[in-house]
């Protein structure tokens, strides 16, 4: 029987995306590469634990969960989290950023200065610009200021991001327009925290990094992995945690967060897709019956 590998997550670097596995192994992803993996018959998805510690009871978790944690481990993981607002005394400096995912979808967020643009790649931001830098609480107050004064959200659902990736404006200038406009309105606001240093608008475009040029519209998305199921196809793009894989006659989005907690096996299928897929409604009229 082939060796099973336990998936750790999709990692972004200057060289592009990589799949990380337990034991330190990395699988570099390039456009056109065959992506193929499956779950053994009888396989069970187990909790990935919290904060570097294994789940003490190896609890089973839902195949549809993107966090792959049981309730206790999820609670522990968020108990010391900047994202959950449970840390107020983090001494590290933070960036405030504006991130654009498609027309009408710009958000404000923060990330530790030391992480550079990694957070933006992880979220699938097609274009972004720094807005300012300073202590954590000043960055948080700036986030709140933009939400209250300009109604800028701090979250964009992944379903919305996926729906527009194949139809984005063709030029980097067009993709940067909303970020530039919002940046100008943001820096003009009063009540900025004094300790936050404002930064000029310098849009960074990730469309090339993600492989979004001429991206075919996806016909659906994998909703979960299942015991005995497999995914096999040609990688055409990747953004944030998502892989756009050509399989079964169309492009399907695979959220790699659904792979965590499973022991995965290599599979020999070509274009095989034997896991649940939700077809996108706007594509129903042009999708062949019984494609999946």
Short mmCIF file of C-alpha atoms in Angstrom, two decimals:
data_model
loop_
_atom_site.label_atom_id
_atom_site.label_comp_id
_atom_site.label_asym_id
_atom_site.label_seq_id
_atom_site.Cartn_x
_atom_site.Cartn_y
_atom_site.Cartn_z
CA UNK A 1 0.00 0.00 0.00
CA UNK A 2 1.29 3.51 -0.84
CA UNK A 3 2.59 5.66 1.99
CA UNK A 4 0.01 8.06 3.46
CA UNK A 5 0.93 11.70 4.04
CA UNK A 6 -0.62 14.08 6.52
CA UNK A 7 -1.22 17.51 5.02
CA UNK A 8 -0.09 20.65 6.93
CA UNK A 9 -1.25 23.48 4.69
CA UNK A 10 -0.64 25.61 1.61
CA UNK A 11 2.43 27.85 2.04
CA UNK A 12 3.23 30.92 -0.04
CA UNK A 13 6.75 32.18 -0.69
CA UNK A 14 8.61 34.28 -3.24
CA UNK A 15 8.87 31.12 -5.36
CA UNK A 16 5.12 30.54 -5.36
CA UNK A 17 2.77 28.11 -3.58
CA UNK A 18 3.81 24.84 -1.93
CA UNK A 19 1.91 22.07 -0.19
CA UNK A 20 3.46 21.32 3.22
CA UNK A 21 3.36 17.87 4.81
CA UNK A 22 4.18 16.41 8.21
CA UNK A 23 7.90 15.66 8.46
CA UNK A 24 8.94 18.80 6.58
CA UNK A 25 8.31 17.62 3.02
CA UNK A 26 7.17 20.33 0.55
CA UNK A 27 5.53 19.91 -2.86
CA UNK A 28 6.05 22.92 -5.13
CA UNK A 29 3.06 23.87 -7.26
CA UNK A 30 3.45 25.10 -10.82
CA UNK A 31 0.83 25.79 -13.48
CA UNK A 32 0.10 22.72 -15.53
CA UNK A 33 1.32 20.37 -12.82
CA UNK A 34 -0.78 17.31 -12.13
CA UNK A 35 -2.36 17.40 -8.67
CA UNK A 36 -3.52 13.97 -7.51
CA UNK A 37 -4.45 12.65 -4.07
CA UNK A 38 -7.07 10.52 -2.42
CA UNK A 39 -8.36 9.24 0.91
CA UNK A 40 -8.14 5.53 1.72
CA UNK A 41 -11.31 3.51 2.13
CA UNK A 42 -12.27 3.72 5.81
CA UNK A 43 -10.21 6.88 6.37
CA UNK A 44 -11.31 9.28 9.11
CA UNK A 45 -10.59 12.99 9.39
CA UNK A 46 -9.14 13.83 12.81
CA UNK A 47 -8.63 17.09 14.68
CA UNK A 48 -5.32 18.85 13.93
CA UNK A 49 -4.94 20.10 17.53
CA UNK A 50 -4.08 23.62 18.63
CA UNK A 51 -1.02 25.85 18.95
CA UNK A 52 1.43 23.12 17.97
CA UNK A 53 -0.08 20.45 20.23
CA UNK A 54 -1.91 17.34 19.04
CA UNK A 55 -5.54 16.86 19.96
CA UNK A 56 -5.45 14.77 23.17
CA UNK A 57 -8.41 12.60 22.09
CA UNK A 58 -7.78 12.62 18.31
CA UNK A 59 -11.39 13.67 17.85
CA UNK A 60 -13.04 13.13 14.50
CA UNK A 61 -14.14 16.31 12.72
CA UNK A 62 -16.54 17.17 9.92
CA UNK A 63 -15.27 16.87 6.37
CA UNK A 64 -16.75 20.29 5.59
CA UNK A 65 -14.85 22.15 8.33
CA UNK A 66 -12.10 24.43 7.02
CA UNK A 67 -10.51 24.59 10.48
CA UNK A 68 -10.32 20.82 11.06
CA UNK A 69 -10.48 21.28 14.85
CA UNK A 70 -12.78 19.89 17.49
CA UNK A 71 -14.60 22.40 19.73
CA UNK A 72 -12.06 22.21 22.55
CA UNK A 73 -9.03 22.66 20.28
CA UNK A 74 -10.72 25.47 18.34
CA UNK A 75 -11.40 27.28 21.61
CA UNK A 76 -7.79 26.82 22.73
CA UNK A 77 -6.42 27.97 19.37
CA UNK A 78 -8.39 31.23 19.54
CA UNK A 79 -7.61 31.86 23.21
CA UNK A 80 -4.34 33.59 22.24
CA UNK A 81 -5.04 35.05 18.85
CA UNK A 82 -4.64 38.46 17.26
CA UNK A 83 -7.43 37.62 14.82
CA UNK A 84 -9.79 36.88 17.70
CA UNK A 85 -8.79 40.09 19.50
CA UNK A 86 -7.58 38.18 22.58
CA UNK A 87 -4.10 39.80 22.59
CA UNK A 88 -3.70 43.44 23.59
CA UNK A 89 -0.05 43.49 24.66
CA UNK A 90 1.73 42.12 21.57
CA UNK A 91 4.86 44.32 21.31
CA UNK A 92 5.41 43.69 17.59
CA UNK A 93 4.67 46.44 15.05
CA UNK A 94 1.75 45.86 12.70
CA UNK A 95 0.83 46.90 9.18
CA UNK A 96 -2.65 48.11 8.28
CA UNK A 97 -3.49 47.19 4.69
CA UNK A 98 -6.20 47.55 2.05
CA UNK A 99 -6.79 44.38 0.03
CA UNK A 100 -8.81 44.03 -3.18
CA UNK A 101 -10.32 40.74 -4.34
CA UNK A 102 -12.55 41.94 -7.18
CA UNK A 103 -14.90 44.79 -8.13
CA UNK A 104 -16.58 46.16 -5.01
CA UNK A 105 -14.62 43.83 -2.72
CA UNK A 106 -11.96 45.76 -0.79
CA UNK A 107 -11.25 45.07 2.87
CA UNK A 108 -9.10 46.50 5.63
CA UNK A 109 -6.91 44.27 7.76
CA UNK A 110 -3.76 44.06 9.85
CA UNK A 111 -0.72 41.80 9.81
CA UNK A 112 2.51 41.68 11.78
CA UNK A 113 5.22 43.74 10.06
CA UNK A 114 7.64 40.80 10.21
CA UNK A 115 5.34 38.69 8.00
CA UNK A 116 5.62 41.03 5.03
CA UNK A 117 2.98 40.30 2.38
CA UNK A 118 2.49 36.63 3.34
CA UNK A 119 -0.93 37.31 4.88
CA UNK A 120 -2.15 38.92 1.65
CA UNK A 121 -1.07 35.90 -0.40
CA UNK A 122 -2.74 33.56 2.11
CA UNK A 123 -6.03 35.45 1.75
CA UNK A 124 -5.90 35.52 -2.03
CA UNK A 125 -5.68 39.33 -2.31
CA UNK A 126 -5.36 40.16 -6.00
CA UNK A 127 -4.12 43.68 -5.24
CA UNK A 128 -3.15 45.42 -2.00
CA UNK A 129 -1.43 48.45 -0.52
CA UNK A 130 -0.10 49.23 2.91
CA UNK A 131 -1.98 52.02 4.67
CA UNK A 132 0.11 52.52 7.80
CA UNK A 133 2.30 50.88 10.44
CA UNK A 134 2.44 51.05 14.22
CA UNK A 135 1.60 49.27 17.50
CA UNK A 136 -1.11 46.60 17.55
CA UNK A 137 -3.78 48.65 19.30
CA UNK A 138 -3.18 51.65 17.00
CA UNK A 139 -3.58 49.33 14.02
CA UNK A 140 -6.79 47.95 15.50
CA UNK A 141 -8.18 51.46 16.06
CA UNK A 142 -7.41 52.34 12.45
CA UNK A 143 -9.31 49.25 11.31
CA UNK A 144 -12.30 50.36 13.38
CA UNK A 145 -12.03 53.91 12.01
CA UNK A 146 -12.26 52.71 8.41
CA UNK A 147 -15.13 50.37 9.19
CA UNK A 148 -17.11 53.10 10.92
CA UNK A 149 -16.30 56.08 8.68
CA UNK A 150 -15.99 54.45 5.26
CA UNK A 151 -17.91 51.20 5.84
CA UNK A 152 -14.94 49.11 4.76
CA UNK A 153 -15.37 45.46 5.85
CA UNK A 154 -12.64 43.45 7.55
CA UNK A 155 -13.72 40.19 5.92
CA UNK A 156 -14.64 39.07 2.40
CA UNK A 157 -16.23 35.58 2.12
CA UNK A 158 -14.16 33.10 0.14
CA UNK A 159 -17.21 32.21 -1.94
CA UNK A 160 -17.35 35.81 -3.18
CA UNK A 161 -13.62 35.81 -4.01
CA UNK A 162 -13.93 32.60 -6.02
CA UNK A 163 -16.94 33.85 -7.98
CA UNK A 164 -15.04 36.72 -9.63
CA UNK A 165 -11.49 35.43 -10.18
CA UNK A 166 -12.01 34.47 -13.81
CA UNK A 167 -13.54 37.83 -14.76
CA UNK A 168 -11.21 40.40 -13.21
CA UNK A 169 -10.14 43.58 -15.05
CA UNK A 170 -7.31 42.86 -17.48
CA UNK A 171 -4.81 45.54 -16.42
CA UNK A 172 -3.00 46.07 -13.13
CA UNK A 173 -4.04 49.74 -13.22
CA UNK A 174 -7.72 48.80 -13.33
CA UNK A 175 -7.25 46.29 -10.53
CA UNK A 176 -5.55 48.95 -8.37
CA UNK A 177 -8.15 51.68 -8.91
CA UNK A 178 -10.41 50.87 -5.94
CA UNK A 179 -7.45 50.49 -3.58
CA UNK A 180 -6.05 53.86 -4.67
CA UNK A 181 -9.40 55.59 -4.23
CA UNK A 182 -10.00 54.07 -0.81
CA UNK A 183 -6.44 54.81 0.32
CA UNK A 184 -6.92 58.53 -0.52
CA UNK A 185 -10.21 58.67 1.39
CA UNK A 186 -8.72 56.81 4.35
CA UNK A 187 -5.66 59.05 4.84
CA UNK A 188 -7.93 62.11 4.67
CA UNK A 189 -9.86 61.00 7.75
CA UNK A 190 -9.40 62.70 11.09
CA UNK A 191 -8.92 60.77 14.33
CA UNK A 192 -6.02 58.63 13.13
CA UNK A 193 -4.03 57.21 16.08
CA UNK A 194 -0.91 59.35 16.55
CA UNK A 195 1.32 56.30 16.88
CA UNK A 196 0.33 54.93 13.46
CA UNK A 197 2.67 56.08 10.67
CA UNK A 198 0.78 56.57 7.41
CA UNK A 199 2.30 54.99 4.31
CA UNK A 200 1.94 56.05 0.65
CA UNK A 201 -0.29 54.12 -1.69
CA UNK A 202 1.90 51.64 -3.57
CA UNK A 203 -0.36 48.92 -5.01
CA UNK A 204 1.09 45.42 -5.32
CA UNK A 205 -0.57 43.13 -7.87
CA UNK A 206 -0.75 39.34 -7.37
CA UNK A 207 -2.64 38.37 -10.53
CA UNK A 208 0.55 36.99 -12.10
CA UNK A 209 1.62 35.23 -8.90
CA UNK A 210 -1.77 33.50 -8.71
CA UNK A 211 -1.87 32.60 -12.42
CA UNK A 212 -5.15 34.43 -13.02
CA UNK A 213 -4.49 35.55 -16.62
CA UNK A 214 -7.06 33.88 -18.92
CA UNK A 215 -8.33 31.80 -15.99
CA UNK A 216 -11.33 29.68 -17.12
CA UNK A 217 -14.46 30.14 -15.05
CA UNK A 218 -14.82 27.42 -12.42
CA UNK A 219 -17.86 25.17 -12.73
CA UNK A 220 -17.93 24.23 -9.05
CA UNK A 221 -16.07 23.72 -5.80
CA UNK A 222 -15.18 20.67 -3.73
CA UNK A 223 -17.25 20.77 -0.54
CA UNK A 224 -15.42 18.02 1.37
CA UNK A 225 -13.14 15.03 1.05
CA UNK A 226 -14.55 11.59 1.85
CA UNK A 227 -13.15 8.14 2.56
CA UNK A 228 -12.39 6.46 -0.74
CA UNK A 229 -12.64 9.74 -2.68
CA UNK A 230 -9.98 11.21 -4.95
CA UNK A 231 -9.04 14.45 -6.70
CA UNK A 232 -6.86 14.43 -9.80
CA UNK A 233 -6.34 17.10 -12.42
CA UNK A 234 -4.16 19.81 -13.92
CA UNK A 235 -3.41 22.88 -11.81
CA UNK A 236 -4.32 26.08 -13.67
CA UNK A 237 -4.17 28.65 -10.84
CA UNK A 238 -3.90 29.06 -7.07
CA UNK A 239 -4.98 31.95 -4.83
CA UNK A 240 -5.04 32.01 -1.05
CA UNK A 241 -5.90 28.46 0.08
CA UNK A 242 -7.62 27.62 -3.23
CA UNK A 243 -6.38 25.44 -6.06
CA UNK A 244 -8.11 25.79 -9.43
CA UNK A 245 -7.86 22.32 -10.93
CA UNK A 246 -8.96 21.21 -14.39
CA UNK A 247 -10.68 17.87 -13.82
CA UNK A 248 -13.59 16.05 -15.39
CA UNK A 249 -13.93 18.49 -18.27
CA UNK A 250 -14.06 21.69 -16.23
CA UNK A 251 -12.18 23.74 -13.66
CA UNK A 252 -13.07 23.02 -10.03
CA UNK A 253 -11.91 24.93 -6.95
CA UNK A 254 -10.28 22.85 -4.20
CA UNK A 255 -10.01 24.65 -0.84
CA UNK A 256 -6.85 23.06 0.56
CA UNK A 257 -8.03 23.70 4.12
CA UNK A 258 -10.41 20.77 3.56
CA UNK A 259 -7.35 18.50 3.16
CA UNK A 260 -6.06 19.02 6.71
CA UNK A 261 -6.79 16.23 9.19
CA UNK A 262 -6.83 13.52 6.51
CA UNK A 263 -4.15 10.99 5.68
CA UNK A 264 -3.77 11.36 1.93
CA UNK A 265 -2.51 8.87 -0.63
CA UNK A 266 -1.13 9.38 -4.14
CA UNK A 267 -3.60 8.39 -6.82
CA UNK A 268 -3.06 7.32 -10.39
CA UNK A 269 -6.29 8.67 -11.85
CA UNK A 270 -6.25 11.29 -14.61
CA UNK A 271 -8.95 13.94 -14.32
CA UNK A 272 -10.61 11.90 -11.56
CA UNK A 273 -13.03 13.65 -9.22
CA UNK A 274 -14.85 11.32 -6.81
CA UNK A 275 -15.61 13.74 -3.97
CA UNK A 276 -18.70 15.92 -3.40
CA UNK A 277 -18.77 19.04 -5.61
CA UNK A 278 -21.15 21.97 -5.44
CA UNK A 279 -21.85 23.34 -8.89
CA UNK A 280 -21.93 27.13 -9.17
CA UNK A 281 -25.48 28.29 -9.88
CA UNK A 282 -24.49 30.91 -12.45
CA UNK A 283 -22.90 28.11 -14.50
CA UNK A 284 -25.82 25.69 -14.34
CA UNK A 285 -27.24 26.69 -17.69
CA UNK A 286 -24.01 25.88 -19.53
CA UNK A 287 -22.80 22.91 -17.49
CA UNK A 288 -23.31 19.44 -18.99
CA UNK A 289 -25.71 17.22 -17.07
CA UNK A 290 -23.93 14.67 -14.94
CA UNK A 291 -20.50 16.26 -15.30
CA UNK A 292 -19.63 15.19 -11.76
#
